[in-house]
Structures are given as C-alpha cells and as structure tokens.
Amino acid sequence: MTQMGHPVDFWDAFRFWLKLGFVNFGGPTGQIALMHQELVDRRRWISNERFLHALNYSMLLPGPEATQLAIYVGWLMHRVAGGIVAGVLFVLPAYFVLLLLSWTYAVHGNVTWVATIFYGLRAAVIAIVAAAVIRIGSRALKNRTMVAVAALAFAAIFFFKVPFPAIVISAGLLGLIGSRYRPEIFATPESHTLDAPPTVIPDHQLAPSHTRLNARRLLRMLVIGLLLWWVPLLTVILWRGAGDVLAQQAVFFSKAALITFGGAYAVLAYLAQAAVEHFGWLAPGEMLDGLGLAESTPGPLIMVTEFVGFLGAFRHPADLDPVVAGVLGATITIWATFAPSFLFIFLGAPFIERLRGNIPLGGALSTITASVVGVILNLAVWFGLHTMFGAVAERSVAGITIPIVDLTSLDVVALLIATVTFAGMMRYRWSIVPVVLGSGLAGFLVKTMLR
C-alpha cells in the first residue's frame, strides 16, 4: 500500500471543472468519455481502475450518472468541497444557457439558430464517444468473458430494448456469482504498466481520511444533506401553497429524481406524460423540443427538466410576472433534480471505497463495467446513426428491433467532421477544447454557407 501522490491543487481542479461545464456536450456517454480522457489519460489525476470503480457506482444510482461521477471524483480529490464544486460547475453553465433558450422559446418560439451553432458539435461527439469506447474497452475487457458480457449488453439494449437497469443488475449478479467459482475470470486483476506515468490517485494507496467510514460523519452528512435538499423546496410550498405550479414542480421533480434510472431517455416518457397530460405544463411535442435543446447544449440531458420547469411556471404564473415565475420554476426544478445526487455520493462513496479489493464486489463491478462498455457502444451507434443520416426508421422482426437507414440521406459534412475529429483525437491526442471549438465553427460555417 502506497501513499497518495502529490495532490491536485484545489484551484487547478476548480478551473478544470469550470472548463468541463462549458464543453461537456454529448449527454452521459460523451461526458463520461471527456472525463476519462481528461482525468485518466491526459492529466493522470486518477487511475483507470478507480475511475471505473466510481463510474460503476454512479451507474447504479438514480439520476444523472455523469454528474454523479464528477461529484465522486471531486470528493475523492478534495473532500466534500471538491465534490460540491465538481457537481455544481458540471451543471451551472448549462443552467444559464438553457435558461436563456427556454426564455427564447417561451417568448419568441424560435430557436432554430441553436441547431446552426451546434450542428458540428453533434458530429464531434460521435468521435469523442467512439474514442472512449476504444479506450475504456481496451482496459475493461480483459478476457473473452468480459468481451462476451459487453457484446450481450449491446445486443440486449440495441436490438431488444432491454431496460438499462436490468442490464446492469444482471451483469452485477453474474459477476457476483461468477467470482465465487471462477475468480480468475470475473474478479479480474488490475493491470499496471511499469513505464506508465504515475497517477495522483493510484490504485493501491492508503485511503485518505475523508474516504473512510465514520458513522458520526455520515449521520451529520445525512441530516445536512436532507435539510439542504428539502428546506428550499418546503419554503416554496409554504410560500405558494400546495396547489401552485411551483409547489407541484418541487414535489414532482423530487420524486422523479429518485426513479430516473437509465438516464434522460429512459425517463422522458414518464416526464412527458406528467407534464403534458397530468399537469398541462407543455403542449404535445414540446418535450421533444426541450430534449433537442438539452442535446444541443452542454450539460446532462436531464437538464430537459429545466425547460419543463420554466415553461410550466411561465404559462401558469398566478400572481407572479411570467418571466419571474419561469426562472423560479427552472431553478426549483434543477434543485430538486440534482440535489439528491450529492447526497447519494457523499453517503455512499465511503462504503464503495471501503469495498475496493473485495473479490465478490470486484467481480460484480468488473462485469458491470463490461456491460457499461456495451451500453456506451449502443449509445454511440444510436447517436451516430441519427447524426449521420437524416432518415432513420426502426423495424421490429420477431421481437428484434432493427434500424433502417436511408443511405441517400447521409450527411457527408457530419461524417467528415466526425472522421477528422476521431483521427485527431486518436492519432494526435487533440484535447477537448480545440475539438469543441473547431467542430462548432466548422458546422456553423457550413450551415451558414448552405443557406
């Protein structure tokens, strides 16, 4: 067991999380890919194994997994303050961008210029995700069994639409049982390269004091976390009354935050049904407009809830100014959506750190990691098809869903941007900032010239 390497300066980490908040396009897949590239490969702040260990736990939780992964890594490096900074900055830029776009949509009803600006970014995200699949897969799929688990996970979700939580739970049970009988296959040992540069947080180190289990500290965190989560929301409910739209949003999105397994796409139908049919916050089809805005801007895809919160309160302001009501609705929605994620990490991460090196848990997490590679590949293929082709349909044959693309609808420019970006990242190790700026500029110029 070794001591922790030279620690990362808090303000260096602050600047990194702030920058990441402005460039974390591509939903959870792209965001996880960005963090892996920056934290593991480029900056060497955390080892691959510890990154995947944190990722596996985040994938098991309800809520935005990429945000929770950022909170986990921030907490690991700089205690609770680091986790708060990482989580807040991961979301804050997107909050302001989507607030502006939601206001524009509500007042003017036209946000097509967003697609023009972010056209090239969607193509670049394909390359970012593809590079992440290769990097993570080459390290996580350490034998043929893990390759098979990844392939089965991909087939299950891509062709059979098996829910993501079912895939993760099944993979975890397989690894848990398999590690008891064939630990050499399922509880795969961590790989170490002797000539690899050292990481700030290596695999084998004495656990920092703040990561160790402490009952008093956990109890204090539970009480403070619940108060911070619910006191602002209860204040709104008492101020506005239970029947007011802001109170309804506080309660509904707090409940939704506890059941959003599988990411934004998995919970979209539930949110759309409630927002359109039950509460009347949105008109039919507007949820897809909101998702399009969330996909085109930085931040987690679950930020679509901010769009719902703004429009719902804007259209039912009661005695408030509509814009003020909309801003309050957006803020309350985001608070209710993301506050539980901080509590989940700060309470659960010490237990997960304690279990590092446990063979049964290691087997479960190894197979979960393998399944996650398959899920990421599924998202990369899905995202790639819908970005590269203007017409994509699905056909169901004997329970198997098969995507059908119209080859004549191929977007050659998007293919070119994705290819160049992928080659640059893999061959020349381009960092994310020039990739985002360059692809965004290229897309904007192309769309402008084709008008």
Tab-separated table of C-alpha atoms in Angstrom:
chain	number	residue	atom	x	y	z
A	1	MET	CA	0.000	0.000	0.000
A	2	THR	CA	1.406	3.389	-1.055
A	3	GLN	CA	0.761	6.924	-0.037
A	4	MET	CA	-1.289	9.222	-2.261
A	5	GLY	CA	0.722	11.089	-4.910
A	6	HIS	CA	1.271	14.839	-4.878
A	7	PRO	CA	-2.269	16.211	-4.538
A	8	VAL	CA	-4.005	18.257	-7.203
A	9	ASP	CA	-4.273	21.928	-6.276
A	10	PHE	CA	-7.879	22.801	-5.418
A	11	TRP	CA	-7.949	25.801	-7.760
A	12	ASP	CA	-6.445	23.791	-10.613
A	13	ALA	CA	-9.323	21.360	-10.132
A	14	PHE	CA	-11.791	24.271	-9.895
A	15	ARG	CA	-10.621	25.611	-13.263
A	16	PHE	CA	-10.862	22.149	-14.803
A	17	TRP	CA	-14.436	21.551	-13.617
A	18	LEU	CA	-15.427	25.038	-14.787
A	19	LYS	CA	-13.986	24.399	-18.253
A	20	LEU	CA	-15.644	20.998	-18.379
A	21	GLY	CA	-19.000	22.593	-17.594
A	22	PHE	CA	-18.779	24.607	-20.819
A	23	VAL	CA	-17.669	21.740	-23.111
A	24	ASN	CA	-19.440	18.648	-21.738
A	25	PHE	CA	-21.610	18.029	-24.777
A	26	GLY	CA	-22.958	14.666	-25.885
A	27	GLY	CA	-25.065	13.505	-22.961
A	28	PRO	CA	-23.777	10.994	-20.389
A	29	THR	CA	-21.804	8.995	-22.942
A	30	GLY	CA	-19.895	11.973	-24.261
A	31	GLN	CA	-19.400	13.411	-20.782
A	32	ILE	CA	-18.006	10.163	-19.377
A	33	ALA	CA	-15.730	9.980	-22.407
A	34	LEU	CA	-14.496	13.534	-21.800
A	35	MET	CA	-13.787	12.886	-18.132
A	36	HIS	CA	-11.952	9.660	-18.913
A	37	GLN	CA	-9.806	11.394	-21.490
A	38	GLU	CA	-9.001	14.346	-19.259
A	39	LEU	CA	-8.800	12.757	-15.784
A	40	VAL	CA	-7.255	9.380	-16.649
A	41	ASP	CA	-5.315	9.777	-19.896
A	42	ARG	CA	-4.260	13.396	-20.073
A	43	ARG	CA	-3.965	14.774	-16.544
A	44	ARG	CA	-3.348	11.461	-14.730
A	45	TRP	CA	-5.330	12.655	-11.730
A	46	ILE	CA	-6.971	9.274	-11.161
A	47	SER	CA	-6.186	5.732	-12.297
A	48	ASN	CA	-8.349	3.911	-14.824
A	49	GLU	CA	-9.430	1.323	-12.255
A	50	ARG	CA	-10.535	3.915	-9.711
A	51	PHE	CA	-12.329	5.872	-12.426
A	52	LEU	CA	-14.265	2.752	-13.451
A	53	HIS	CA	-14.921	1.913	-9.793
A	54	ALA	CA	-16.564	5.331	-9.331
A	55	LEU	CA	-18.377	5.035	-12.661
A	56	ASN	CA	-19.894	1.674	-11.747
A	57	TYR	CA	-21.346	3.054	-8.528
A	58	SER	CA	-22.705	6.114	-10.337
A	59	MET	CA	-24.391	3.883	-12.921
A	60	LEU	CA	-26.276	2.061	-10.186
A	61	LEU	CA	-27.815	5.266	-8.798
A	62	PRO	CA	-30.923	7.108	-9.923
A	63	GLY	CA	-30.183	10.447	-11.504
A	64	PRO	CA	-27.546	11.797	-13.939
A	65	GLU	CA	-24.631	9.349	-13.809
A	66	ALA	CA	-22.043	11.654	-15.401
A	67	THR	CA	-22.785	14.386	-12.860
A	68	GLN	CA	-22.533	11.864	-10.036
A	69	LEU	CA	-19.212	10.613	-11.422
A	70	ALA	CA	-17.880	14.186	-11.397
A	71	ILE	CA	-19.063	14.632	-7.793
A	72	TYR	CA	-17.386	11.342	-6.802
A	73	VAL	CA	-14.030	12.278	-8.351
A	74	GLY	CA	-14.198	15.801	-6.909
A	75	TRP	CA	-14.947	14.328	-3.455
A	76	LEU	CA	-12.114	11.824	-3.802
A	77	MET	CA	-9.630	14.593	-4.542
A	78	HIS	CA	-10.850	17.434	-2.314
A	79	ARG	CA	-13.403	16.124	0.168
A	80	VAL	CA	-16.982	17.434	0.256
A	81	ALA	CA	-15.955	20.879	-1.007
A	82	GLY	CA	-14.381	19.273	-4.062
A	83	GLY	CA	-17.499	17.226	-4.729
A	84	ILE	CA	-19.744	20.281	-4.465
A	85	VAL	CA	-17.526	22.313	-6.801
A	86	ALA	CA	-17.334	19.483	-9.347
A	87	GLY	CA	-21.076	18.840	-9.323
A	88	VAL	CA	-22.176	22.479	-9.375
A	89	LEU	CA	-19.766	23.549	-12.115
A	90	PHE	CA	-20.692	20.491	-14.164
A	91	VAL	CA	-24.265	21.813	-14.342
A	92	LEU	CA	-24.082	25.592	-13.820
A	93	PRO	CA	-23.081	26.732	-17.352
A	94	ALA	CA	-25.812	24.533	-18.832
A	95	TYR	CA	-28.326	26.003	-16.384
A	96	PHE	CA	-27.744	29.546	-17.661
A	97	VAL	CA	-27.592	28.529	-21.333
A	98	LEU	CA	-30.815	26.527	-21.136
A	99	LEU	CA	-32.480	29.264	-19.092
A	100	LEU	CA	-31.832	31.700	-21.943
A	101	LEU	CA	-33.025	29.208	-24.552
A	102	SER	CA	-36.159	28.364	-22.562
A	103	TRP	CA	-36.990	32.083	-22.296
A	104	THR	CA	-36.417	32.491	-26.037
A	105	TYR	CA	-38.649	29.509	-26.769
A	106	ALA	CA	-41.405	30.723	-24.452
A	107	VAL	CA	-41.367	34.327	-25.659
A	108	HIS	CA	-40.370	34.046	-29.319
A	109	GLY	CA	-40.999	30.379	-30.126
A	110	ASN	CA	-37.991	30.098	-32.479
A	111	VAL	CA	-34.663	28.545	-31.522
A	112	THR	CA	-33.567	27.120	-34.886
A	113	TRP	CA	-30.367	29.185	-34.653
A	114	VAL	CA	-29.241	26.838	-31.886
A	115	ALA	CA	-29.121	23.949	-34.356
A	116	THR	CA	-26.948	26.055	-36.655
A	117	ILE	CA	-24.407	26.796	-33.935
A	118	PHE	CA	-24.259	23.261	-32.543
A	119	TYR	CA	-24.515	21.272	-35.774
A	120	GLY	CA	-20.796	20.480	-35.891
A	121	LEU	CA	-20.672	19.577	-32.200
A	122	ARG	CA	-23.041	16.650	-32.684
A	123	ALA	CA	-20.665	15.152	-35.245
A	124	ALA	CA	-17.678	15.680	-32.951
A	125	VAL	CA	-19.482	13.911	-30.104
A	126	ILE	CA	-19.599	10.752	-32.226
A	127	ALA	CA	-15.802	10.788	-32.433
A	128	ILE	CA	-15.441	11.537	-28.723
A	129	VAL	CA	-17.685	8.627	-27.778
A	130	ALA	CA	-16.061	6.244	-30.268
A	131	ALA	CA	-12.639	7.063	-28.839
A	132	ALA	CA	-13.981	6.466	-25.319
A	133	VAL	CA	-15.368	3.043	-26.268
A	134	ILE	CA	-11.947	2.051	-27.571
A	135	ARG	CA	-10.029	3.418	-24.569
A	136	ILE	CA	-12.349	2.099	-21.859
A	137	GLY	CA	-12.979	-1.176	-23.663
A	138	SER	CA	-9.287	-1.919	-24.130
A	139	ARG	CA	-8.781	-1.641	-20.373
A	140	ALA	CA	-12.038	-3.079	-19.045
A	141	LEU	CA	-12.479	-6.086	-21.355
A	142	LYS	CA	-9.563	-8.105	-20.048
A	143	ASN	CA	-10.678	-11.545	-21.212
A	144	ARG	CA	-13.143	-13.204	-23.566
A	145	THR	CA	-15.805	-13.460	-20.866
A	146	MET	CA	-15.832	-9.700	-20.394
A	147	VAL	CA	-15.961	-9.196	-24.166
A	148	ALA	CA	-18.968	-11.520	-24.266
A	149	VAL	CA	-20.692	-9.588	-21.458
A	150	ALA	CA	-20.168	-6.321	-23.353
A	151	ALA	CA	-21.491	-7.860	-26.582
A	152	LEU	CA	-24.567	-9.268	-24.825
A	153	ALA	CA	-25.250	-5.911	-23.155
A	154	PHE	CA	-25.025	-4.148	-26.514
A	155	ALA	CA	-27.352	-6.661	-28.186
A	156	ALA	CA	-29.825	-6.570	-25.291
A	157	ILE	CA	-30.278	-2.806	-25.310
A	158	PHE	CA	-29.794	-2.128	-29.035
A	159	PHE	CA	-31.853	-4.944	-30.559
A	160	PHE	CA	-34.203	-5.977	-27.739
A	161	LYS	CA	-34.646	-2.642	-25.878
A	162	VAL	CA	-33.946	-4.256	-22.508
A	163	PRO	CA	-34.065	-1.540	-19.800
A	164	PHE	CA	-30.665	-0.276	-18.743
A	165	PRO	CA	-31.137	-1.033	-15.010
A	166	ALA	CA	-31.979	-4.665	-15.848
A	167	ILE	CA	-28.751	-4.997	-17.832
A	168	VAL	CA	-26.603	-3.531	-15.060
A	169	ILE	CA	-28.252	-5.601	-12.315
A	170	SER	CA	-27.961	-8.811	-14.363
A	171	ALA	CA	-24.290	-8.127	-15.086
A	172	GLY	CA	-23.626	-7.430	-11.414
A	173	LEU	CA	-25.302	-10.679	-10.313
A	174	LEU	CA	-23.354	-12.617	-12.942
A	175	GLY	CA	-20.066	-11.191	-11.679
A	176	LEU	CA	-21.025	-11.692	-8.037
A	177	ILE	CA	-21.805	-15.375	-8.573
A	178	GLY	CA	-19.051	-15.980	-11.096
A	179	SER	CA	-16.360	-14.571	-8.826
A	180	ARG	CA	-17.159	-17.239	-6.232
A	181	TYR	CA	-16.434	-20.075	-8.651
A	182	ARG	CA	-14.065	-18.573	-11.235
A	183	PRO	CA	-12.435	-15.536	-9.606
A	184	GLU	CA	-9.589	-15.619	-12.126
A	185	ILE	CA	-12.136	-14.773	-14.849
A	186	PHE	CA	-14.627	-12.472	-13.146
A	187	ALA	CA	-12.576	-10.754	-10.433
A	188	THR	CA	-10.064	-9.578	-12.999
A	189	PRO	CA	-6.828	-8.192	-11.552
A	190	GLU	CA	-5.983	-4.562	-12.064
A	191	SER	CA	-3.435	-4.015	-14.771
A	192	HIS	CA	-0.359	-1.908	-14.199
A	193	THR	CA	2.212	-0.782	-16.696
A	194	LEU	CA	5.633	-0.288	-15.177
A	195	ASP	CA	6.600	2.510	-17.513
A	196	ALA	CA	3.245	4.315	-17.313
A	197	PRO	CA	3.306	7.774	-15.737
A	198	PRO	CA	2.119	7.743	-12.122
A	199	THR	CA	-1.339	8.991	-11.215
A	200	VAL	CA	-2.198	11.419	-8.435
A	201	ILE	CA	-4.716	8.890	-7.058
A	202	PRO	CA	-3.220	5.442	-7.806
A	203	ASP	CA	-4.908	2.069	-7.347
A	204	HIS	CA	-3.009	0.971	-4.260
A	205	GLN	CA	-2.751	3.748	-1.711
A	206	LEU	CA	-3.631	4.409	1.866
A	207	ALA	CA	-7.241	5.589	1.928
A	208	PRO	CA	-7.447	9.356	2.577
A	209	SER	CA	-9.063	10.034	5.930
A	210	HIS	CA	-12.188	11.625	4.441
A	211	THR	CA	-12.965	8.463	2.421
A	212	ARG	CA	-13.033	6.186	5.464
A	213	LEU	CA	-16.301	5.136	7.073
A	214	ASN	CA	-17.245	7.280	10.038
A	215	ALA	CA	-20.729	6.829	11.500
A	216	ARG	CA	-20.888	10.285	13.080
A	217	ARG	CA	-19.749	11.981	9.900
A	218	LEU	CA	-22.268	10.019	7.796
A	219	LEU	CA	-25.110	10.894	10.156
A	220	ARG	CA	-24.150	14.561	10.032
A	221	MET	CA	-23.986	14.390	6.236
A	222	LEU	CA	-27.416	12.743	6.068
A	223	VAL	CA	-29.047	15.426	8.223
A	224	ILE	CA	-27.351	18.357	6.466
A	225	GLY	CA	-28.000	16.857	3.036
A	226	LEU	CA	-31.709	16.325	3.665
A	227	LEU	CA	-32.062	19.843	5.057
A	228	LEU	CA	-30.296	21.413	2.078
A	229	TRP	CA	-32.381	19.351	-0.322
A	230	TRP	CA	-35.811	19.935	1.238
A	231	VAL	CA	-35.760	23.233	3.161
A	232	PRO	CA	-35.730	25.389	-0.025
A	233	LEU	CA	-38.465	23.236	-1.570
A	234	LEU	CA	-40.640	23.246	1.561
A	235	THR	CA	-40.191	27.014	1.755
A	236	VAL	CA	-41.606	27.327	-1.764
A	237	ILE	CA	-44.518	25.020	-0.899
A	238	LEU	CA	-45.375	27.045	2.230
A	239	TRP	CA	-44.991	30.341	0.357
A	240	ARG	CA	-47.060	29.451	-2.706
A	241	GLY	CA	-49.451	26.803	-1.393
A	242	ALA	CA	-49.677	23.147	-2.370
A	243	GLY	CA	-51.795	23.816	-5.468
A	244	ASP	CA	-49.385	26.312	-7.066
A	245	VAL	CA	-47.316	25.245	-10.063
A	246	LEU	CA	-44.017	25.929	-8.256
A	247	ALA	CA	-45.056	23.690	-5.342
A	248	GLN	CA	-46.180	20.982	-7.764
A	249	GLN	CA	-42.820	21.133	-9.531
A	250	ALA	CA	-40.908	20.935	-6.251
A	251	VAL	CA	-42.722	17.740	-5.266
A	252	PHE	CA	-42.911	16.095	-8.696
A	253	PHE	CA	-39.265	16.566	-9.678
A	254	SER	CA	-38.054	15.469	-6.246
A	255	LYS	CA	-39.934	12.197	-6.763
A	256	ALA	CA	-38.688	11.926	-10.344
A	257	ALA	CA	-35.075	12.315	-9.172
A	258	LEU	CA	-35.439	9.082	-7.189
A	259	ILE	CA	-36.696	6.948	-10.090
A	260	THR	CA	-34.676	8.232	-13.057
A	261	PHE	CA	-32.673	5.071	-13.636
A	262	GLY	CA	-31.247	4.752	-17.131
A	263	GLY	CA	-30.755	8.426	-17.924
A	264	ALA	CA	-32.849	11.095	-19.613
A	265	TYR	CA	-34.103	8.943	-22.477
A	266	ALA	CA	-35.427	6.291	-20.108
A	267	VAL	CA	-37.406	8.815	-18.049
A	268	LEU	CA	-38.528	11.014	-20.950
A	269	ALA	CA	-41.849	9.196	-21.450
A	270	TYR	CA	-42.659	9.494	-17.739
A	271	LEU	CA	-41.845	13.214	-17.683
A	272	ALA	CA	-43.730	13.888	-20.914
A	273	GLN	CA	-46.849	12.108	-19.702
A	274	ALA	CA	-46.900	14.023	-16.427
A	275	ALA	CA	-46.003	17.417	-17.920
A	276	VAL	CA	-48.459	17.183	-20.833
A	277	GLU	CA	-51.369	15.040	-19.654
A	278	HIS	CA	-51.444	15.433	-15.881
A	279	PHE	CA	-50.195	18.960	-15.147
A	280	GLY	CA	-50.706	20.650	-18.524
A	281	TRP	CA	-47.343	22.403	-18.392
A	282	LEU	CA	-46.432	21.598	-22.012
A	283	ALA	CA	-48.262	21.033	-25.276
A	284	PRO	CA	-47.827	17.666	-27.061
A	285	GLY	CA	-44.483	17.536	-28.870
A	286	GLU	CA	-42.840	20.277	-26.830
A	287	MET	CA	-40.974	17.760	-24.689
A	288	LEU	CA	-39.041	16.720	-27.798
A	289	ASP	CA	-38.239	20.384	-28.468
A	290	GLY	CA	-36.850	20.606	-24.942
A	291	LEU	CA	-34.820	17.444	-25.385
A	292	GLY	CA	-33.426	18.857	-28.619
A	293	LEU	CA	-32.263	21.953	-26.752
A	294	ALA	CA	-30.724	19.833	-23.984
A	295	GLU	CA	-28.923	17.689	-26.566
A	296	SER	CA	-27.557	20.751	-28.358
A	297	THR	CA	-26.130	22.454	-25.280
A	298	PRO	CA	-23.555	21.433	-22.652
A	299	GLY	CA	-24.648	19.633	-19.511
A	300	PRO	CA	-26.592	16.472	-18.670
A	301	LEU	CA	-29.555	15.563	-20.875
A	302	ILE	CA	-31.759	15.523	-17.777
A	303	MET	CA	-31.449	19.321	-17.969
A	304	VAL	CA	-34.550	18.986	-20.144
A	305	THR	CA	-36.383	19.221	-16.813
A	306	GLU	CA	-35.314	22.882	-16.612
A	307	PHE	CA	-37.124	23.532	-19.879
A	308	VAL	CA	-40.231	21.840	-18.481
A	309	GLY	CA	-39.997	23.806	-15.235
A	310	PHE	CA	-39.588	27.149	-16.998
A	311	LEU	CA	-42.434	26.675	-19.458
A	312	GLY	CA	-44.786	25.231	-16.838
A	313	ALA	CA	-44.322	28.167	-14.453
A	314	PHE	CA	-44.187	30.749	-17.284
A	315	ARG	CA	-47.603	29.630	-18.512
A	316	HIS	CA	-49.157	29.349	-15.027
A	317	PRO	CA	-47.593	32.297	-13.154
A	318	ALA	CA	-50.565	33.075	-10.866
A	319	ASP	CA	-49.746	36.484	-9.313
A	320	LEU	CA	-46.099	36.490	-10.430
A	321	ASP	CA	-44.581	38.021	-13.533
A	322	PRO	CA	-44.381	35.192	-16.119
A	323	VAL	CA	-40.618	35.500	-16.605
A	324	VAL	CA	-40.001	35.588	-12.841
A	325	ALA	CA	-42.227	32.541	-12.439
A	326	GLY	CA	-40.355	30.811	-15.256
A	327	VAL	CA	-36.956	31.472	-13.711
A	328	LEU	CA	-38.204	30.241	-10.325
A	329	GLY	CA	-39.699	27.142	-11.948
A	330	ALA	CA	-36.447	26.360	-13.768
A	331	THR	CA	-34.381	26.858	-10.606
A	332	ILE	CA	-36.680	24.790	-8.397
A	333	THR	CA	-36.710	22.006	-10.974
A	334	ILE	CA	-32.926	21.887	-11.251
A	335	TRP	CA	-32.527	21.973	-7.469
A	336	ALA	CA	-34.980	19.095	-6.989
A	337	THR	CA	-33.349	17.113	-9.802
A	338	PHE	CA	-29.695	17.414	-8.796
A	339	ALA	CA	-29.624	17.892	-5.010
A	340	PRO	CA	-30.183	14.145	-4.319
A	341	SER	CA	-27.121	13.242	-6.411
A	342	PHE	CA	-24.783	14.994	-3.983
A	343	LEU	CA	-26.368	13.156	-1.059
A	344	PHE	CA	-26.101	9.773	-2.814
A	345	ILE	CA	-22.378	10.259	-3.433
A	346	PHE	CA	-21.398	11.719	-0.075
A	347	LEU	CA	-23.272	8.969	1.786
A	348	GLY	CA	-22.470	6.012	-0.443
A	349	ALA	CA	-18.947	6.676	-1.704
A	350	PRO	CA	-17.213	5.847	1.617
A	351	PHE	CA	-18.863	2.400	1.547
A	352	ILE	CA	-17.800	1.866	-2.078
A	353	GLU	CA	-14.221	2.918	-1.270
A	354	ARG	CA	-14.212	0.555	1.702
A	355	LEU	CA	-15.146	-2.354	-0.573
A	356	ARG	CA	-12.337	-1.813	-3.058
A	357	GLY	CA	-10.357	-5.035	-3.278
A	358	ASN	CA	-13.318	-7.178	-2.176
A	359	ILE	CA	-13.303	-10.157	-4.580
A	360	PRO	CA	-17.094	-10.717	-4.919
A	361	LEU	CA	-17.713	-6.994	-5.306
A	362	GLY	CA	-14.771	-6.778	-7.685
A	363	GLY	CA	-16.340	-9.488	-9.816
A	364	ALA	CA	-19.678	-7.682	-9.834
A	365	LEU	CA	-18.085	-4.352	-10.741
A	366	SER	CA	-15.924	-5.945	-13.460
A	367	THR	CA	-18.963	-7.354	-15.230
A	368	ILE	CA	-20.891	-4.117	-14.699
A	369	THR	CA	-18.001	-2.242	-16.318
A	370	ALA	CA	-18.076	-4.659	-19.250
A	371	SER	CA	-21.829	-4.168	-19.631
A	372	VAL	CA	-21.364	-0.400	-19.495
A	373	VAL	CA	-18.943	-0.647	-22.436
A	374	GLY	CA	-21.735	-2.348	-24.379
A	375	VAL	CA	-24.237	0.311	-23.325
A	376	ILE	CA	-21.866	3.119	-24.328
A	377	LEU	CA	-21.346	1.416	-27.692
A	378	ASN	CA	-25.123	1.254	-28.110
A	379	LEU	CA	-25.449	4.976	-27.440
A	380	ALA	CA	-22.557	5.711	-29.798
A	381	VAL	CA	-24.173	3.725	-32.617
A	382	TRP	CA	-27.619	5.218	-31.954
A	383	PHE	CA	-26.261	8.743	-31.776
A	384	GLY	CA	-24.087	8.169	-34.838
A	385	LEU	CA	-26.947	6.854	-36.970
A	386	HIS	CA	-29.237	9.751	-36.060
A	387	THR	CA	-26.492	12.319	-36.677
A	388	MET	CA	-25.091	10.873	-39.914
A	389	PHE	CA	-28.411	10.086	-41.581
A	390	GLY	CA	-31.408	12.337	-41.994
A	391	ALA	CA	-33.836	9.414	-42.202
A	392	VAL	CA	-33.620	6.536	-39.706
A	393	ALA	CA	-36.520	4.145	-39.146
A	394	GLU	CA	-36.901	1.069	-36.979
A	395	ARG	CA	-38.410	-2.277	-37.927
A	396	SER	CA	-39.370	-4.972	-35.453
A	397	VAL	CA	-38.909	-8.575	-36.554
A	398	ALA	CA	-39.718	-11.363	-34.084
A	399	GLY	CA	-39.107	-9.033	-31.159
A	400	ILE	CA	-35.802	-7.751	-32.572
A	401	THR	CA	-35.589	-4.035	-33.356
A	402	ILE	CA	-33.504	-3.293	-36.442
A	403	PRO	CA	-32.576	0.261	-37.504
A	404	ILE	CA	-33.145	1.014	-41.185
A	405	VAL	CA	-31.260	3.963	-42.668
A	406	ASP	CA	-31.824	5.766	-45.936
A	407	LEU	CA	-28.344	5.821	-47.466
A	408	THR	CA	-29.293	8.769	-49.658
A	409	SER	CA	-29.807	10.858	-46.512
A	410	LEU	CA	-26.153	10.546	-45.449
A	411	ASP	CA	-24.764	13.849	-44.138
A	412	VAL	CA	-21.329	13.916	-45.747
A	413	VAL	CA	-20.214	17.006	-43.813
A	414	ALA	CA	-21.091	15.422	-40.457
A	415	LEU	CA	-19.232	12.270	-41.496
A	416	LEU	CA	-16.179	14.333	-42.457
A	417	ILE	CA	-16.187	16.301	-39.183
A	418	ALA	CA	-16.530	13.097	-37.140
A	419	THR	CA	-13.765	11.335	-39.094
A	420	VAL	CA	-11.286	14.203	-38.809
A	421	THR	CA	-12.066	14.657	-35.109
A	422	PHE	CA	-11.655	10.939	-34.388
A	423	ALA	CA	-8.339	10.768	-36.230
A	424	GLY	CA	-7.071	13.862	-34.439
A	425	MET	CA	-8.008	12.553	-31.010
A	426	MET	CA	-6.601	9.065	-31.551
A	427	ARG	CA	-3.514	9.902	-33.594
A	428	TYR	CA	-2.553	13.382	-32.375
A	429	ARG	CA	-4.287	13.381	-28.958
A	430	TRP	CA	-6.223	16.579	-29.571
A	431	SER	CA	-7.671	17.976	-26.348
A	432	ILE	CA	-11.356	18.672	-25.954
A	433	VAL	CA	-11.335	22.486	-26.177
A	434	PRO	CA	-9.961	22.734	-29.754
A	435	VAL	CA	-12.187	19.808	-30.743
A	436	VAL	CA	-15.335	21.563	-29.492
A	437	LEU	CA	-14.389	24.991	-30.849
A	438	GLY	CA	-13.161	23.661	-34.195
A	439	SER	CA	-16.122	21.373	-34.864
A	440	GLY	CA	-18.603	24.038	-33.747
A	441	LEU	CA	-17.014	26.624	-36.053
A	442	ALA	CA	-16.926	24.167	-38.966
A	443	GLY	CA	-20.588	23.296	-38.509
A	444	PHE	CA	-21.606	26.946	-38.227
A	445	LEU	CA	-19.722	27.906	-41.403
A	446	VAL	CA	-21.209	25.012	-43.355
A	447	LYS	CA	-24.780	25.782	-42.277
A	448	THR	CA	-24.296	29.489	-42.973
A	449	MET	CA	-22.906	28.900	-46.467
A	450	LEU	CA	-25.681	26.422	-47.350
A	451	ARG	CA	-28.473	28.862	-46.506
